[in-house]
PDB file of C-alpha atoms in Angstrom:
ATOM      1  CA  MET A 620     -90.030  68.930 -69.875  1.00 44.00           C
ATOM      2  CA  THR A 621     -87.717  68.279 -67.217  1.00 47.00           C
ATOM      3  CA  LYS A 622     -87.170  71.505 -64.808  1.00 50.00           C
ATOM      4  CA  SER A 623     -85.289  72.123 -61.265  1.00 57.00           C
ATOM      5  CA  THR A 624     -87.118  74.639 -59.456  1.00 89.00           C
ATOM      6  CA  THR A 625     -88.482  75.204 -56.356  1.00 90.00           C
ATOM      7  CA  ILE A 626     -92.091  76.137 -55.503  1.00 90.00           C
ATOM      8  CA  TRP A 627     -94.799  76.867 -52.240  1.00 92.00           C
ATOM      9  CA  THR A 628     -97.114  74.394 -51.882  1.00 90.00           C
ATOM     10  CA  ALA A 629     -99.772  72.099 -50.176  1.00 88.00           C
ATOM     11  CA  CYS A 630     -97.430  68.244 -48.874  1.00 90.00           C
ATOM     12  CA  SER A 631    -100.556  65.702 -48.453  1.00 83.00           C
ATOM     13  CA  SER A 632     -98.152  64.409 -45.324  1.00 85.00           C
ATOM     14  CA  CYS A 633     -97.175  68.080 -43.732  1.00 85.00           C
ATOM     15  CA  ASP A 634    -100.796  68.773 -44.165  1.00 82.00           C
ATOM     16  CA  ARG A 635     -99.641  72.703 -45.345  1.00 86.00           C
ATOM     17  CA  ASP A 636     -97.822  74.222 -47.911  1.00 90.00           C
ATOM     18  CA  THR A 637     -93.723  73.112 -47.830  1.00 92.00           C
ATOM     19  CA  LYS A 638     -91.171  73.906 -50.517  1.00 93.00           C
ATOM     20  CA  HIS A 639     -91.145  71.429 -52.978  1.00 94.00           C
ATOM     21  CA  THR A 640     -88.555  70.642 -55.550  1.00 93.00           C
ATOM     22  CA  ILE A 641     -90.352  70.697 -59.817  1.00 93.00           C
ATOM     23  CA  LEU A 642     -89.425  67.380 -60.911  1.00 92.00           C
ATOM     24  CA  PHE A 643     -91.619  67.787 -64.149  1.00 91.00           C
ATOM     25  CA  SER A 644     -93.265  69.704 -65.910  1.00 91.00           C
ATOM     26  CA  ALA A 645     -95.859  70.632 -68.589  1.00 91.00           C
ATOM     27  CA  GLU A 646     -97.763  73.276 -70.592  1.00 89.00           C
ATOM     28  CA  GLU A 647    -100.697  73.637 -72.631  1.00 88.00           C
ATOM     29  CA  SER A 648    -102.489  76.806 -73.475  1.00 85.00           C
ATOM     30  CA  GLU A 649    -106.253  77.252 -75.143  1.00 78.00           C
ATOM     31  CA  TYR A 650    -105.135  80.715 -77.232  1.00 72.00           C
ATOM     32  CA  GLU A 651    -108.592  80.996 -77.826  1.00 70.00           C
ATOM     33  CA  TYR A 652    -109.771  81.937 -74.583  1.00 72.00           C
ATOM     34  CA  ARG A 653    -106.496  82.351 -73.016  1.00 84.00           C
ATOM     35  CA  ILE A 654    -106.531  79.500 -70.340  1.00 88.00           C
ATOM     36  CA  ASP A 655    -102.822  77.971 -69.754  1.00 90.00           C
ATOM     37  CA  ARG A 656    -102.458  74.436 -68.205  1.00 90.00           C
ATOM     38  CA  THR A 657     -99.552  73.549 -66.089  1.00 92.00           C
ATOM     39  CA  TYR A 658     -99.274  70.238 -64.868  1.00 94.00           C
ATOM     40  CA  GLN A 659     -96.618  68.956 -62.202  1.00 92.00           C
ATOM     41  CA  ILE A 660     -94.741  66.292 -60.519  1.00 93.00           C
ATOM     42  CA  VAL A 661     -93.218  67.837 -57.370  1.00 93.00           C
ATOM     43  CA  GLU A 662     -91.916  66.557 -53.847  1.00 94.00           C
ATOM     44  CA  CYS A 663     -91.905  67.550 -50.408  1.00 93.00           C
ATOM     45  CA  CYS A 664     -87.397  69.372 -49.897  1.00 92.00           C
ATOM     46  CA  GLY A 665     -89.148  67.994 -46.291  1.00 91.00           C
ATOM     47  CA  CYS A 666     -90.712  64.822 -46.204  1.00 92.00           C
ATOM     48  CA  GLU A 667     -90.157  64.136 -49.817  1.00 93.00           C
ATOM     49  CA  THR A 668     -93.397  62.837 -50.621  1.00 91.00           C
ATOM     50  CA  LYS A 669     -94.274  63.326 -54.007  1.00 93.00           C
ATOM     51  CA  SER A 670     -97.770  64.590 -55.606  1.00 93.00           C
ATOM     52  CA  PHE A 671     -99.266  66.257 -58.367  1.00 93.00           C
ATOM     53  CA  ARG A 672    -100.244  69.484 -59.417  1.00 92.00           C
ATOM     54  CA  LYS A 673    -102.203  71.045 -61.374  1.00 92.00           C
ATOM     55  CA  THR A 674    -102.711  75.400 -62.041  1.00 90.00           C
ATOM     56  CA  VAL A 675    -105.112  76.974 -64.539  1.00 91.00           C
ATOM     57  CA  SER A 676    -104.452  80.681 -65.245  1.00 88.00           C
ATOM     58  CA  TYR A 677    -107.078  82.546 -66.373  1.00 87.00           C
ATOM     59  CA  ILE A 678    -105.009  84.634 -68.599  1.00 82.00           C
ATOM     60  CA  GLU A 679    -108.080  86.957 -69.907  1.00 79.00           C
ATOM     61  CA  ASP A 680    -108.985  87.959 -66.273  1.00 82.00           C
ATOM     62  CA  ALA A 681    -105.892  89.365 -65.232  1.00 82.00           C
ATOM     63  CA  TYR A 682    -106.036  92.591 -63.090  1.00 81.00           C
ATOM     64  CA  LYS A 683    -103.432  95.295 -62.612  1.00 76.00           C
ATOM     65  CA  ILE A 684    -102.396  95.205 -58.784  1.00 81.00           C
ATOM     66  CA  ASP A 685     -99.990  97.974 -59.737  1.00 79.00           C
ATOM     67  CA  GLU A 686     -98.449 100.363 -62.059  1.00 77.00           C
ATOM     68  CA  ASP A 687     -96.309  97.601 -63.714  1.00 79.00           C
ATOM     69  CA  GLU A 688     -97.986  94.924 -62.511  1.00 83.00           C
ATOM     70  CA  TRP A 689    -100.444  92.171 -62.744  1.00 82.00           C
ATOM     71  CA  GLU A 690    -102.590  89.919 -61.318  1.00 84.00           C
ATOM     72  CA  VAL A 691    -102.900  86.535 -63.045  1.00 84.00           C
ATOM     73  CA  PRO A 692    -106.259  84.209 -61.216  1.00 88.00           C
ATOM     74  CA  GLN A 693    -105.160  80.979 -61.051  1.00 84.00           C
ATOM     75  CA  ASP A 694    -107.032  77.484 -59.288  1.00 87.00           C
ATOM     76  CA  ILE A 695    -104.502  75.112 -57.874  1.00 87.00           C
ATOM     77  CA  SER A 696    -105.060  71.788 -57.186  1.00 87.00           C
ATOM     78  CA  SER A 697    -103.226  68.879 -55.763  1.00 88.00           C
ATOM     79  CA  TYR A 698    -103.171  64.939 -55.874  1.00 89.00           C
ATOM     80  CA  PRO A 699    -103.605  63.211 -53.113  1.00 88.00           C
ATOM     81  CA  ALA A 700    -105.866  66.684 -52.149  1.00 87.00           C
ATOM     82  CA  VAL A 701    -104.743  68.422 -48.980  1.00 86.00           C
ATOM     83  CA  LEU A 702    -106.895  69.660 -45.878  1.00 87.00           C
ATOM     84  CA  LYS A 703    -104.504  72.163 -44.744  1.00 83.00           C
ATOM     85  CA  GLY A 704    -103.850  72.412 -41.174  1.00 81.00           C
ATOM     86  CA  HIS A 705    -105.628  69.038 -40.971  1.00 85.00           C
ATOM     87  CA  GLN A 706    -103.451  66.690 -38.954  1.00 82.00           C
ATOM     88  CA  ALA A 707    -103.426  62.748 -39.382  1.00 80.00           C
ATOM     89  CA  LEU A 708    -105.555  61.208 -36.404  1.00 85.00           C
ATOM     90  CA  PRO A 709    -102.493  59.043 -34.539  1.00 83.00           C
ATOM     91  CA  GLY A 710    -103.849  55.704 -34.123  1.00 85.00           C
ATOM     92  CA  ILE A 711    -106.876  55.670 -36.372  1.00 89.00           C
ATOM     93  CA  ARG A 712    -105.532  51.584 -37.125  1.00 89.00           C
ATOM     94  CA  ARG A 713    -107.224  50.653 -34.434  1.00 87.00           C
ATOM     95  CA  ALA A 714    -110.258  51.718 -34.722  1.00 90.00           C
ATOM     96  CA  PRO A 715    -112.808  48.595 -36.630  1.00 93.00           C
ATOM     97  CA  LYS A 716    -112.508  48.795 -40.172  1.00 94.00           C
ATOM     98  CA  LEU A 717    -115.482  49.295 -41.304  1.00 94.00           C
ATOM     99  CA  VAL A 718    -115.408  52.594 -38.573  1.00 95.00           C
ATOM    100  CA  ARG A 719    -112.367  53.304 -40.377  1.00 94.00           C
ATOM    101  CA  GLU A 720    -113.575  53.529 -43.972  1.00 95.00           C
ATOM    102  CA  ILE A 721    -116.593  55.695 -43.753  1.00 96.00           C
ATOM    103  CA  TYR A 722    -114.001  58.086 -41.596  1.00 96.00           C
ATOM    104  CA  THR A 723    -111.810  58.023 -44.472  1.00 94.00           C
ATOM    105  CA  GLN A 724    -113.947  58.582 -47.312  1.00 95.00           C
ATOM    106  CA  SER A 725    -115.666  61.316 -44.972  1.00 96.00           C
ATOM    107  CA  LEU A 726    -112.386  62.934 -44.498  1.00 94.00           C
ATOM    108  CA  ASP A 727    -111.644  62.189 -48.882  1.00 93.00           C
ATOM    109  CA  ALA A 728    -115.137  64.176 -49.515  1.00 95.00           C
ATOM    110  CA  ILE A 729    -113.734  67.381 -47.632  1.00 94.00           C
ATOM    111  CA  LYS A 730    -110.469  67.136 -49.283  1.00 91.00           C
ATOM    112  CA  ASN A 731    -112.443  66.768 -52.391  1.00 90.00           C
ATOM    113  CA  GLN A 732    -114.491  69.382 -51.749  1.00 90.00           C
ATOM    114  CA  SER A 733    -117.541  66.853 -51.913  1.00 94.00           C
ATOM    115  CA  ASN A 734    -119.318  68.670 -49.358  1.00 95.00           C
ATOM    116  CA  ILE A 735    -122.686  66.492 -49.357  1.00 96.00           C
ATOM    117  CA  LEU A 736    -121.039  63.355 -49.875  1.00 96.00           C
ATOM    118  CA  ALA A 737    -119.063  64.347 -46.618  1.00 96.00           C
ATOM    119  CA  GLY A 738    -122.088  65.088 -44.303  1.00 96.00           C
ATOM    120  CA  ILE A 739    -123.634  61.898 -45.076  1.00 97.00           C
ATOM    121  CA  GLY A 740    -120.279  60.305 -44.133  1.00 96.00           C
ATOM    122  CA  LEU A 741    -119.956  62.137 -40.931  1.00 96.00           C
ATOM    123  CA  ARG A 742    -123.137  61.189 -40.110  1.00 96.00           C
ATOM    124  CA  ALA A 743    -122.525  57.624 -41.363  1.00 96.00           C
ATOM    125  CA  THR A 744    -119.515  57.479 -39.258  1.00 96.00           C
ATOM    126  CA  ILE A 745    -121.298  57.944 -36.392  1.00 96.00           C
ATOM    127  CA  GLU A 746    -124.237  55.499 -37.196  1.00 95.00           C
ATOM    128  CA  ALA A 747    -120.995  52.992 -38.007  1.00 95.00           C
ATOM    129  CA  ILE A 748    -119.838  53.438 -34.297  1.00 94.00           C
ATOM    130  CA  CYS A 749    -122.954  52.976 -32.870  1.00 93.00           C
ATOM    131  CA  ASN A 750    -123.601  49.586 -34.331  1.00 93.00           C
ATOM    132  CA  GLU A 751    -119.719  48.479 -33.592  1.00 92.00           C
ATOM    133  CA  ARG A 752    -120.728  49.133 -30.215  1.00 89.00           C
ATOM    134  CA  GLN A 753    -124.049  47.113 -30.164  1.00 90.00           C
ATOM    135  CA  VAL A 754    -126.146  50.298 -29.230  1.00 90.00           C
ATOM    136  CA  THR A 755    -129.678  50.244 -30.567  1.00 90.00           C
ATOM    137  CA  GLY A 756    -132.485  52.487 -30.986  1.00 91.00           C
ATOM    138  CA  ARG A 757    -135.466  52.866 -33.213  1.00 91.00           C
ATOM    139  CA  SER A 758    -133.573  56.042 -34.905  1.00 94.00           C
ATOM    140  CA  LEU A 759    -129.787  57.479 -34.685  1.00 95.00           C
ATOM    141  CA  GLU A 760    -131.681  60.519 -32.763  1.00 94.00           C
ATOM    142  CA  ALA A 761    -132.344  58.049 -29.916  1.00 94.00           C
ATOM    143  CA  ARG A 762    -129.045  55.938 -30.589  1.00 93.00           C
ATOM    144  CA  ILE A 763    -126.344  58.728 -29.674  1.00 95.00           C
ATOM    145  CA  ASP A 764    -128.726  60.166 -26.643  1.00 93.00           C
ATOM    146  CA  LYS A 765    -128.016  56.140 -25.066  1.00 92.00           C
ATOM    147  CA  LEU A 766    -123.958  56.633 -26.342  1.00 89.00           C
ATOM    148  CA  ALA A 767    -124.416  59.304 -23.427  1.00 89.00           C
ATOM    149  CA  LYS A 768    -126.700  57.075 -21.083  1.00 88.00           C
ATOM    150  CA  SER A 769    -123.986  54.386 -21.444  1.00 82.00           C
ATOM    151  CA  GLY A 770    -121.106  56.041 -20.836  1.00 81.00           C
ATOM    152  CA  PHE A 771    -119.347  56.120 -23.467  1.00 83.00           C
ATOM    153  CA  ILE A 772    -119.764  60.173 -24.357  1.00 87.00           C
ATOM    154  CA  SER A 773    -120.759  63.139 -22.480  1.00 88.00           C
ATOM    155  CA  GLN A 774    -124.000  64.759 -22.704  1.00 90.00           C
ATOM    156  CA  ASN A 775    -122.416  67.706 -24.168  1.00 91.00           C
ATOM    157  CA  ASP A 776    -119.944  65.049 -27.015  1.00 91.00           C
ATOM    158  CA  ALA A 777    -123.651  64.424 -27.211  1.00 92.00           C
ATOM    159  CA  ASP A 778    -125.328  67.160 -28.193  1.00 94.00           C
ATOM    160  CA  ARG A 779    -122.339  68.003 -30.867  1.00 94.00           C
ATOM    161  CA  LEU A 780    -123.186  64.746 -32.496  1.00 95.00           C
ATOM    162  CA  HIS A 781    -127.010  65.622 -32.893  1.00 96.00           C
ATOM    163  CA  ALA A 782    -125.393  69.045 -34.511  1.00 95.00           C
ATOM    164  CA  ILE A 783    -123.821  66.136 -37.276  1.00 96.00           C
ATOM    165  CA  ARG A 784    -126.780  63.967 -37.602  1.00 95.00           C
ATOM    166  CA  PHE A 785    -128.915  67.011 -38.663  1.00 95.00           C
ATOM    167  CA  MET A 786    -125.966  67.973 -41.373  1.00 95.00           C
ATOM    168  CA  GLY A 787    -126.059  64.354 -42.426  1.00 95.00           C
ATOM    169  CA  ASN A 788    -129.884  64.549 -43.080  1.00 95.00           C
ATOM    170  CA  ASP A 789    -129.907  68.036 -44.336  1.00 95.00           C
ATOM    171  CA  ALA A 790    -127.715  66.656 -47.061  1.00 95.00           C
ATOM    172  CA  ALA A 791    -128.927  63.359 -47.330  1.00 93.00           C
ATOM    173  CA  HIS A 792    -132.664  64.292 -47.759  1.00 94.00           C
ATOM    174  CA  GLU A 793    -132.370  68.205 -49.192  1.00 93.00           C
ATOM    175  CA  ILE A 794    -129.351  67.752 -51.376  1.00 94.00           C
ATOM    176  CA  HIS A 795    -127.480  70.390 -49.132  1.00 93.00           C
ATOM    177  CA  ALA A 796    -124.062  70.925 -49.212  1.00 93.00           C
ATOM    178  CA  ALA A 797    -122.608  72.377 -45.578  1.00 92.00           C
ATOM    179  CA  GLU A 798    -120.118  75.144 -45.355  1.00 93.00           C
ATOM    180  CA  LEU A 799    -116.507  74.285 -45.058  1.00 92.00           C
ATOM    181  CA  GLU A 800    -116.136  75.978 -41.801  1.00 93.00           C
ATOM    182  CA  GLY A 801    -119.168  73.971 -40.290  1.00 94.00           C
ATOM    183  CA  LEU A 802    -117.696  70.768 -41.545  1.00 95.00           C
ATOM    184  CA  LEU A 803    -114.375  71.126 -40.043  1.00 93.00           C
ATOM    185  CA  VAL A 804    -115.904  71.176 -36.924  1.00 94.00           C
ATOM    186  CA  ALA A 805    -118.410  68.136 -37.864  1.00 95.00           C
ATOM    187  CA  LEU A 806    -114.891  66.249 -38.285  1.00 95.00           C
ATOM    188  CA  ARG A 807    -113.603  67.402 -35.183  1.00 94.00           C
ATOM    189  CA  VAL A 808    -116.156  66.299 -32.814  1.00 94.00           C
ATOM    190  CA  VAL A 809    -116.260  62.694 -34.981  1.00 95.00           C
ATOM    191  CA  GLU A 810    -112.635  62.426 -34.419  1.00 94.00           C
ATOM    192  CA  HIS A 811    -113.053  63.624 -30.814  1.00 92.00           C
ATOM    193  CA  LEU A 812    -115.770  60.739 -30.779  1.00 93.00           C
ATOM    194  CA  ILE A 813    -113.604  58.022 -31.967  1.00 93.00           C
ATOM    195  CA  ILE A 814    -110.160  58.445 -29.991  1.00 91.00           C
ATOM    196  CA  SER A 815    -112.574  58.311 -27.336  1.00 88.00           C
ATOM    197  CA  VAL A 816    -113.713  55.238 -27.735  1.00 87.00           C
ATOM    198  CA  TYR A 817    -111.503  53.235 -29.587  1.00 88.00           C
ATOM    199  CA  ILE A 818    -107.852  55.182 -29.425  1.00 85.00           C
ATOM    200  CA  LEU A 819    -107.472  56.775 -25.382  1.00 80.00           C
ATOM    201  CA  ASP A 820    -108.599  53.035 -24.187  1.00 71.00           C
ATOM    202  CA  LYS A 821    -106.500  51.035 -26.077  1.00 72.00           C
ATOM    203  CA  ASP A 822    -103.270  53.644 -25.495  1.00 73.00           C
ATOM    204  CA  ALA A 823    -104.240  53.443 -21.383  1.00 68.00           C
ATOM    205  CA  ASP A 824    -104.241  49.515 -21.320  1.00 67.00           C
ATOM    206  CA  GLY A 825    -101.658  48.688 -19.532  1.00 66.00           C
ATOM    207  CA  VAL A 826     -99.919  52.347 -18.581  1.00 71.00           C
ATOM    208  CA  LEU A 827    -102.473  53.269 -16.754  1.00 73.00           C
ATOM    209  CA  GLU A 828    -104.752  51.665 -14.014  1.00 76.00           C
ATOM    210  CA  THR A 829    -107.599  51.684 -16.159  1.00 78.00           C
ATOM    211  CA  LEU A 830    -111.077  50.145 -14.402  1.00 80.00           C
ATOM    212  CA  ILE A 831    -112.027  46.442 -14.946  1.00 83.00           C
ATOM    213  CA  LYS A 832    -115.402  45.655 -16.163  1.00 82.00           C
ATOM    214  CA  THR A 833    -115.918  42.210 -18.098  1.00 86.00           C
ATOM    215  CA  TYR A 834    -115.221  38.630 -16.316  1.00 90.00           C
ATOM    216  CA  ALA A 835    -112.873  38.888 -19.094  1.00 89.00           C
ATOM    217  CA  GLN A 836    -110.765  41.157 -18.137  1.00 87.00           C
ATOM    218  CA  PHE A 837    -111.080  40.010 -14.123  1.00 92.00           C
ATOM    219  CA  GLU A 838    -109.983  36.715 -15.113  1.00 92.00           C
ATOM    220  CA  ASN A 839    -106.971  37.356 -17.315  1.00 90.00           C
ATOM    221  CA  LEU A 840    -105.698  40.056 -14.036  1.00 91.00           C
ATOM    222  CA  LEU A 841    -106.431  37.341 -11.978  1.00 94.00           C
ATOM    223  CA  ARG A 842    -104.499  34.370 -14.168  1.00 93.00           C
ATOM    224  CA  THR A 843    -101.541  36.675 -13.889  1.00 92.00           C
ATOM    225  CA  LYS A 844    -102.041  37.305 -10.005  1.00 93.00           C
ATOM    226  CA  ILE A 845    -101.651  33.307  -8.935  1.00 95.00           C
ATOM    227  CA  ASN A 846     -99.195  32.638 -11.343  1.00 93.00           C
ATOM    228  CA  VAL A 847     -96.860  35.101  -8.425  1.00 94.00           C
ATOM    229  CA  HIS A 848     -97.534  32.296  -5.428  1.00 95.00           C
ATOM    230  CA  PRO A 849     -96.438  28.426  -4.961  1.00 95.00           C
ATOM    231  CA  LYS A 850     -99.283  25.550  -6.000  1.00 94.00           C
ATOM    232  CA  GLY A 851    -101.927  25.209  -2.159  1.00 95.00           C
ATOM    233  CA  THR A 852    -102.021  28.996  -1.331  1.00 96.00           C
ATOM    234  CA  GLU A 853    -104.795  29.961  -0.016  1.00 96.00           C
ATOM    235  CA  LEU A 854    -106.024  33.651   0.892  1.00 95.00           C
ATOM    236  CA  PRO A 855    -109.226  35.370  -0.514  1.00 95.00           C
ATOM    237  CA  LEU A 856    -109.461  37.101  -3.295  1.00 95.00           C
ATOM    238  CA  PHE A 857    -108.490  40.456  -2.983  1.00 94.00           C
ATOM    239  CA  LYS A 858    -105.288  39.015  -0.872  1.00 94.00           C
ATOM    240  CA  TYR A 859    -104.586  37.846  -4.472  1.00 95.00           C
ATOM    241  CA  LEU A 860    -105.900  40.789  -5.850  1.00 94.00           C
ATOM    242  CA  GLY A 861    -103.789  43.355  -3.595  1.00 92.00           C
ATOM    243  CA  LYS A 862    -103.529  47.336  -4.621  1.00 91.00           C
ATOM    244  CA  ASP A 863    -105.596  46.277  -8.144  1.00 90.00           C
ATOM    245  CA  ALA A 864    -109.196  45.321  -6.273  1.00 90.00           C
ATOM    246  CA  ARG A 865    -109.806  49.007  -5.968  1.00 89.00           C
ATOM    247  CA  ARG A 866    -109.916  48.867 -10.372  1.00 87.00           C
ATOM    248  CA  PHE A 867    -113.097  47.237 -10.554  1.00 87.00           C
ATOM    249  CA  HIS A 868    -115.635  49.747  -8.895  1.00 82.00           C
ATOM    250  CA  GLY A 869    -119.019  47.759  -8.249  1.00 84.00           C
ATOM    251  CA  TYR A 870    -118.240  45.103 -10.722  1.00 88.00           C
ATOM    252  CA  LEU A 871    -116.079  42.734  -7.881  1.00 92.00           C
ATOM    253  CA  LYS A 872    -118.942  40.973  -6.164  1.00 91.00           C
ATOM    254  CA  SER A 873    -120.981  39.478  -9.527  1.00 92.00           C
ATOM    255  CA  HIS A 874    -117.014  38.255 -11.141  1.00 94.00           C
ATOM    256  CA  GLU A 875    -116.385  36.337  -7.985  1.00 94.00           C
ATOM    257  CA  ALA A 876    -120.043  35.232  -8.073  1.00 94.00           C
ATOM    258  CA  LYS A 877    -118.973  34.220 -11.820  1.00 94.00           C
ATOM    259  CA  LEU A 878    -115.868  32.461 -10.775  1.00 95.00           C
ATOM    260  CA  ILE A 879    -116.797  30.780  -7.472  1.00 95.00           C
ATOM    261  CA  ALA A 880    -119.447  29.104 -10.551  1.00 95.00           C
ATOM    262  CA  ASN A 881    -116.759  28.457 -12.973  1.00 94.00           C
ATOM    263  CA  ILE A 882    -114.825  26.659 -10.136  1.00 95.00           C
ATOM    264  CA  ALA A 883    -117.272  24.607  -8.916  1.00 94.00           C
ATOM    265  CA  SER A 884    -117.988  23.440 -13.004  1.00 94.00           C
ATOM    266  CA  GLY A 885    -114.211  23.143 -13.818  1.00 94.00           C
ATOM    267  CA  GLU A 886    -114.322  25.833 -15.875  1.00 94.00           C
ATOM    268  CA  PHE A 887    -111.343  28.192 -14.636  1.00 94.00           C
ATOM    269  CA  ALA A 888    -108.862  24.638 -13.201  1.00 94.00           C
ATOM    270  CA  GLU A 889    -106.169  26.873 -11.811  1.00 94.00           C
ATOM    271  CA  LEU A 890    -107.931  27.468  -8.373  1.00 96.00           C
ATOM    272  CA  SER A 891    -109.891  25.371  -5.857  1.00 95.00           C
ATOM    273  CA  LEU A 892    -112.793  26.374  -3.794  1.00 96.00           C
ATOM    274  CA  GLY A 893    -111.310  26.630   0.310  1.00 95.00           C
ATOM    275  CA  LYS A 894    -112.993  27.210   3.141  1.00 94.00           C
ATOM    276  CA  ASN A 895    -115.198  30.105   4.572  1.00 93.00           C
ATOM    277  CA  ASP A 896    -113.196  32.324   7.191  1.00 93.00           C
ATOM    278  CA  THR A 897    -112.135  36.030   8.598  1.00 93.00           C
ATOM    279  CA  PHE A 898    -109.101  37.073   7.673  1.00 92.00           C
ATOM    280  CA  ALA A 899    -106.515  38.746  10.077  1.00 87.00           C
ATOM    281  CA  GLY A 900    -109.087  39.310  12.755  1.00 84.00           C
ATOM    282  CA  THR A 901    -111.764  40.662  10.583  1.00 87.00           C
ATOM    283  CA  LYS A 902    -115.082  40.194  12.055  1.00 89.00           C
ATOM    284  CA  GLU A 903    -116.828  39.897   8.302  1.00 91.00           C
ATOM    285  CA  LYS A 904    -115.768  35.944   6.390  1.00 93.00           C
ATOM    286  CA  PHE A 905    -114.295  35.277   3.531  1.00 95.00           C
ATOM    287  CA  GLN A 906    -114.595  33.168   0.444  1.00 95.00           C
ATOM    288  CA  TYR A 907    -110.422  31.519  -0.056  1.00 96.00           C
ATOM    289  CA  TYR A 908    -109.455  30.206  -2.662  1.00 96.00           C
ATOM    290  CA  VAL A 909    -106.746  27.228  -3.490  1.00 96.00           C
ATOM    291  CA  ILE A 910    -103.742  27.386  -6.120  1.00 96.00           C
ATOM    292  CA  SER A 911    -103.945  24.126  -7.857  1.00 92.00           C
TER     293      SER A 911
END
């Protein structure tokens, strides 16, 4: 039967209890055991997300809470399942597909109270990130340590990842289900790792003056710099780069050496090698580059 009443229940989009309109409701009872079941399709009055809600009421287990009032124990479940208070990870679509899928499945396992699978999944998410970042090692323990040594994460982050490794090992080898509280903390740690490794860099790129480490990044920047000058311009590299020269943090010399080799081989045709001379009265000599 159809009803137009409203209830407060969990919303899968708002991640909390919100007011819902009941679009459809049906009931059935087991009279022998006095168990009532209610099936409902509900719509959030805020975001208008629709979901399925099932309520199981145990009539025989009712207990008195006041002189004329009884409390009936209930089990309430929703589909999609809701993890109250957890906000969707912003920018998760920027993570690689495999990392994203394992993380999402681990989150679903927590939502559906599949704690053993959740522990294994969070550990697997860390392993997937190591694989994607080509962080090798004989064991996940060694790979986590290498994540910190390579600068992807801090040592404190690594220590917390080891705790998740223990949790995943216990789930896989001892069939041990972690407590929800521990899983929620582990989930936050894994989300912090995903944000640090994948999301923040992409958010900052083009907005903040981030460090330029790879030669490909160097070439891309250099092309944008020389495009503002007319052909035949001859300047040292640091004059083309301007203030952006500070973004290389020790990588510039190796990048310039590769640039010279690529110019000589014809792979970087936008520049040719010019004179080797001082600049503006300096004692040090610099390699000049001519815009072709």
